[in-house]
Short mmCIF file of C-alpha atoms and ligand atoms in Angstrom, two decimals:
data_model
loop_
_atom_site.label_atom_id
_atom_site.label_comp_id
_atom_site.label_asym_id
_atom_site.label_seq_id
_atom_site.Cartn_x
_atom_site.Cartn_y
_atom_site.Cartn_z
CA MET O 56 -1.13 -12.97 -15.92
CA ALA O 57 2.45 -12.14 -16.74
CA LEU O 58 5.16 -13.68 -14.62
CA ASN O 59 8.67 -12.30 -14.35
CA HIS O 60 11.68 -14.57 -13.92
CA SER O 61 11.08 -15.04 -10.19
CA GLY O 62 7.46 -16.03 -10.72
CA GLU O 63 5.82 -12.86 -9.46
CA ARG O 64 2.66 -11.79 -11.19
CA ILE O 65 2.66 -8.36 -12.77
CA LEU O 66 -0.15 -6.56 -14.56
CA VAL O 67 0.74 -3.62 -16.82
CA VAL O 68 -2.08 -1.12 -17.40
CA GLU O 69 -1.26 1.33 -20.19
CA ASP O 70 -3.28 2.36 -23.25
CA ASP O 71 -0.30 3.21 -25.45
CA PRO O 72 0.66 -0.15 -27.02
CA VAL O 73 4.23 0.95 -27.81
CA PHE O 74 4.90 2.12 -24.27
CA ARG O 75 3.15 -0.93 -22.83
CA GLY O 76 5.29 -3.24 -24.97
CA ALA O 77 8.45 -1.41 -23.92
CA MET O 78 7.59 -1.85 -20.24
CA ILE O 79 6.81 -5.54 -20.68
CA ASP O 80 10.16 -6.01 -22.43
CA ALA O 81 12.00 -4.01 -19.76
CA LEU O 82 10.45 -6.14 -17.02
CA GLY O 83 11.39 -9.37 -18.78
CA LEU O 84 7.77 -10.43 -19.09
CA GLY O 85 8.22 -11.69 -22.64
CA GLY O 86 5.13 -12.38 -24.72
CA ARG O 87 3.04 -13.60 -21.82
CA ALA O 88 -0.28 -11.87 -21.13
CA GLY O 89 -0.75 -9.50 -18.20
CA GLU O 90 -1.60 -6.31 -19.98
CA ALA O 91 -4.67 -4.13 -20.02
CA SER O 92 -5.36 -0.92 -21.91
CA THR O 93 -8.37 0.38 -19.97
CA ALA O 94 -9.21 0.76 -16.27
CA ALA O 95 -12.29 -1.46 -16.61
CA GLU O 96 -10.35 -4.27 -18.25
CA ALA O 97 -7.56 -3.99 -15.66
CA PHE O 98 -9.98 -4.15 -12.73
CA THR O 99 -11.74 -7.25 -14.06
CA MET O 100 -8.42 -8.99 -14.73
CA ALA O 101 -6.94 -8.08 -11.35
CA ILE O 102 -9.80 -9.28 -9.16
CA ARG O 103 -10.11 -12.53 -11.12
CA ASP O 104 -6.42 -13.43 -11.27
CA VAL O 105 -4.78 -11.44 -8.47
CA PRO O 106 -1.33 -10.00 -9.36
CA ASP O 107 1.50 -9.24 -6.92
CA LEU O 108 2.05 -5.86 -8.52
CA VAL O 109 0.16 -3.57 -10.89
CA ILE O 110 1.74 -0.78 -12.92
CA VAL O 111 -0.93 1.82 -13.67
CA ASP O 112 -0.75 4.62 -16.22
CA LEU O 113 -2.71 7.61 -14.90
CA GLY O 114 -4.17 8.70 -18.23
CA LEU O 115 -6.43 5.86 -19.34
CA PRO O 116 -9.11 6.17 -22.04
CA ASP O 117 -11.99 5.25 -19.69
CA GLY O 118 -10.92 7.23 -16.67
CA ASP O 119 -8.29 8.21 -14.18
CA GLY O 120 -5.70 5.65 -13.07
CA ALA O 121 -5.98 7.04 -9.53
CA GLU O 122 -9.61 5.90 -9.48
CA LEU O 123 -8.46 2.43 -10.54
CA CYS O 124 -6.00 2.42 -7.60
CA ARG O 125 -8.83 3.28 -5.26
CA ARG O 126 -11.05 0.51 -6.61
CA LEU O 127 -8.24 -2.04 -6.32
CA ARG O 128 -7.50 -1.00 -2.74
CA ASN O 129 -11.17 -1.24 -1.80
CA HIS O 130 -11.69 -4.71 -3.25
CA GLU O 131 -10.91 -7.52 -0.82
CA ASN O 132 -9.03 -9.57 -3.45
CA THR O 133 -6.62 -6.81 -4.37
CA ALA O 134 -6.44 -4.73 -1.17
CA GLY O 135 -2.91 -6.00 -0.39
CA ILE O 136 -1.22 -5.85 -3.80
CA SER O 137 1.59 -3.43 -4.73
CA ILE O 138 0.63 -0.57 -7.03
CA VAL O 139 3.03 1.68 -8.96
CA VAL O 140 1.59 4.67 -10.78
CA LEU O 141 3.17 6.06 -13.96
CA THR O 142 2.32 9.48 -15.20
CA GLY O 143 3.34 12.26 -17.53
CA ASP O 144 1.51 14.71 -15.27
CA THR O 145 4.01 15.94 -12.71
CA SER O 146 1.91 18.84 -11.46
CA GLU O 147 2.08 19.53 -7.78
CA GLY O 148 -0.36 17.61 -5.62
CA ARG O 149 -0.83 14.90 -8.22
CA ASP O 150 1.61 12.55 -6.50
CA ALA O 151 -0.09 13.04 -3.15
CA ALA O 152 -3.47 12.35 -4.76
CA CYS O 153 -2.19 9.06 -6.21
CA LEU O 154 -0.76 7.94 -2.91
CA ASP O 155 -3.94 8.86 -1.11
CA ALA O 156 -5.81 6.79 -3.69
CA GLY O 157 -3.77 3.79 -2.58
CA ALA O 158 -0.71 3.67 -4.84
CA ASP O 159 2.50 2.53 -3.12
CA SER O 160 4.74 4.65 -5.27
CA TYR O 161 4.85 7.00 -8.12
CA LEU O 162 7.14 7.26 -11.16
CA ALA O 163 7.15 10.15 -13.64
CA LYS O 164 7.28 9.38 -17.37
CA PRO O 165 9.43 8.84 -19.29
CA VAL O 166 10.77 5.91 -17.26
CA LYS O 167 13.89 4.19 -18.53
CA GLY O 168 13.82 0.38 -18.59
CA PRO O 169 16.60 -0.24 -16.04
CA ARG O 170 15.07 2.21 -13.58
CA LEU O 171 11.63 0.62 -13.89
CA ARG O 172 13.15 -2.82 -13.49
CA SER O 173 15.11 -1.98 -10.34
CA TYR O 174 12.12 -0.16 -8.88
CA VAL O 175 9.78 -3.07 -9.44
CA ARG O 176 12.35 -5.53 -8.10
CA ALA O 177 12.79 -3.49 -4.93
CA LEU O 178 9.03 -3.33 -4.35
CA LEU O 179 8.57 -7.06 -4.89
CA ARG O 180 11.55 -7.88 -2.67
CA ARG O 181 10.17 -5.76 0.16
CA ARG O 182 6.80 -7.38 -0.33
CA SER O 183 8.09 -10.96 -0.06
CA MET O 184 10.24 -10.05 2.95
CA MET O 185 7.24 -8.48 4.67
CA SER O 186 4.96 -11.42 3.92
CA ARG O 187 7.45 -13.87 5.46
CA ARG O 188 7.75 -11.71 8.53
CA LYS O 189 4.02 -11.23 8.76
CA SER O 190 2.94 -14.86 8.67
CA ARG O 191 3.14 -15.13 12.48
CA PRO O 192 1.18 -12.93 14.95
CA MET O 193 3.10 -10.07 16.52
CA ARG O 194 2.65 -8.90 20.11
CA ALA O 195 3.18 -5.40 21.47
CA ALA O 196 1.69 -3.41 24.36
CA GLY O 197 -0.60 -6.30 25.37
CA LEU O 198 -2.05 -6.40 21.86
CA GLU O 199 -1.77 -9.14 19.26
CA PHE O 200 -1.60 -8.36 15.55
CA HIS O 201 -2.52 -10.89 12.86
CA TYR O 202 -1.21 -9.34 9.70
CA LYS O 203 -2.73 -11.71 7.15
CA SER O 204 -6.27 -11.39 8.47
CA LYS O 205 -5.81 -7.73 9.53
CA VAL O 206 -7.16 -8.56 12.98
CA MET O 207 -6.00 -7.02 16.25
CA ARG O 208 -6.71 -8.81 19.52
CA LEU O 209 -6.99 -7.31 22.99
CA GLY O 210 -7.75 -9.98 25.61
CA GLU O 211 -10.63 -12.02 24.23
CA LYS O 212 -11.83 -9.36 21.84
CA ASN O 213 -11.03 -9.22 18.13
CA TYR O 214 -10.90 -5.91 16.30
CA ALA O 215 -11.35 -6.59 12.60
CA GLU O 216 -12.88 -3.45 11.14
CA PHE O 217 -9.66 -1.82 9.97
CA SER O 218 -8.96 -0.89 6.36
CA PRO O 219 -5.63 -2.31 5.10
CA ARG O 220 -3.96 1.12 5.50
CA GLU O 221 -5.31 1.61 9.01
CA PHE O 222 -4.00 -1.80 9.98
CA GLU O 223 -0.59 -0.94 8.45
CA VAL O 224 -0.46 2.19 10.63
CA LEU O 225 -1.19 0.14 13.75
CA TYR O 226 1.33 -2.47 12.67
CA ALA O 227 4.03 0.18 12.16
CA LEU O 228 3.36 1.49 15.69
CA ALA O 229 3.58 -2.07 17.03
CA LEU O 230 6.94 -2.55 15.29
CA SER O 231 8.35 0.61 16.86
CA HIS O 232 6.89 -0.13 20.31
CA PRO O 233 7.73 1.13 22.96
CA ASP O 234 9.11 4.10 21.02
CA PRO O 235 6.75 6.70 19.61
CA MET O 236 6.57 7.28 15.87
CA GLY O 237 6.17 10.67 14.18
CA ARG O 238 3.68 11.34 11.38
CA GLY O 239 6.42 11.55 8.73
CA GLU O 240 7.95 8.28 9.84
CA ILE O 241 4.53 6.57 9.81
CA TYR O 242 4.00 7.88 6.29
CA ARG O 243 7.38 6.56 5.14
CA ARG O 244 6.70 3.13 6.65
CA VAL O 245 3.11 2.69 5.55
CA TRP O 246 3.04 4.54 2.23
CA GLY O 247 6.64 3.62 1.36
CA LEU O 248 7.72 7.13 0.35
CA GLU O 249 8.87 10.46 1.64
CA PRO O 250 5.79 12.45 2.67
CA PRO O 251 5.24 14.59 -0.44
CA SER O 252 3.25 17.33 1.30
CA ASP O 253 1.55 18.49 4.48
CA ASP O 254 -1.57 16.82 3.12
CA SER O 255 0.16 13.47 3.49
CA LEU O 256 0.82 14.18 7.15
CA ARG O 257 -2.83 15.09 7.59
CA THR O 258 -3.66 11.78 5.93
CA VAL O 259 -1.82 10.08 8.79
CA GLU O 260 -3.85 12.07 11.34
CA VAL O 261 -7.09 11.10 9.63
CA HIS O 262 -6.06 7.44 9.75
CA ILE O 263 -5.22 7.73 13.46
CA SER O 264 -8.60 9.23 14.28
CA ARG O 265 -10.44 6.55 12.26
CA ILE O 266 -8.47 3.85 14.06
CA ARG O 267 -9.40 5.35 17.44
CA GLU O 268 -13.07 5.36 16.47
CA LYS O 269 -12.85 1.69 15.55
CA LEU O 270 -10.99 0.81 18.75
CA GLY O 271 -13.91 2.14 20.78
CA PRO O 272 -13.85 3.32 24.40
CA ARG O 273 -12.17 0.21 25.79
CA ALA O 274 -9.13 0.03 23.52
CA ARG O 275 -8.80 3.65 22.39
CA GLU O 276 -6.38 4.53 25.19
CA LYS O 277 -3.90 1.95 23.80
CA LEU O 278 -3.11 4.40 21.00
CA ALA O 279 -1.64 7.45 22.71
CA THR O 280 -0.55 10.83 21.34
CA VAL O 281 2.93 11.85 22.48
CA PRO O 282 3.02 15.65 22.21
CA GLY O 283 5.71 16.81 19.79
CA ARG O 284 6.78 13.25 18.97
CA GLY O 285 3.86 11.47 17.36
CA TYR O 286 1.99 8.38 18.50
CA ARG O 287 2.73 5.22 20.43
CA LEU O 288 1.05 2.09 21.71
CA VAL O 289 0.82 1.94 25.52
CA1 CA N 144 -2.07 6.92 -21.30
#
């Protein structure tokens, strides 16, 4: 796996060898391995030797990069990694589809080296800041959140059925407690971007309703809707 100068592990998934080489150079990854040219190869590499960040080209010879994002998000080894999608397809709705598939952010080709470098640095910086902050449990509204294990505790009961995104939504609400958080703000916090469309806001609603299902009758009331303002923990 390729390491940059600060020791983070980056996997570049791109079938065009010239473009792949240019990205590896731009990221300062030198001649070290950490490249894949198909989705299948990338998936096998990533679950075996887990990277901090994956850069995924959307047009891969054996399938759609968005599908690779989904597979990485759904695998326990790679559920928490950062994923940046690169694409030449800037058609409307495509960005939302990538984010819904689990990408953290989205860059349109052609990407200039310095821009890619600063983007990747910012993502990795945020990631290491968050992981330091998240190593201890956080308490809000009588609930306890264990970020690493994605477990929420209420009294003696553990709630551990959340997907990584669902847990991120709960965690964002815990951070803003006692203030409510709107759908757009939740999207910005959890998905790391401006909500690209109304579909993204509906994505937040779908996550909220799945979380409530998983909380069950006893804990469901902890996640309240605040009319006109969003959601809050109570
Ligand atoms: Ca391609």
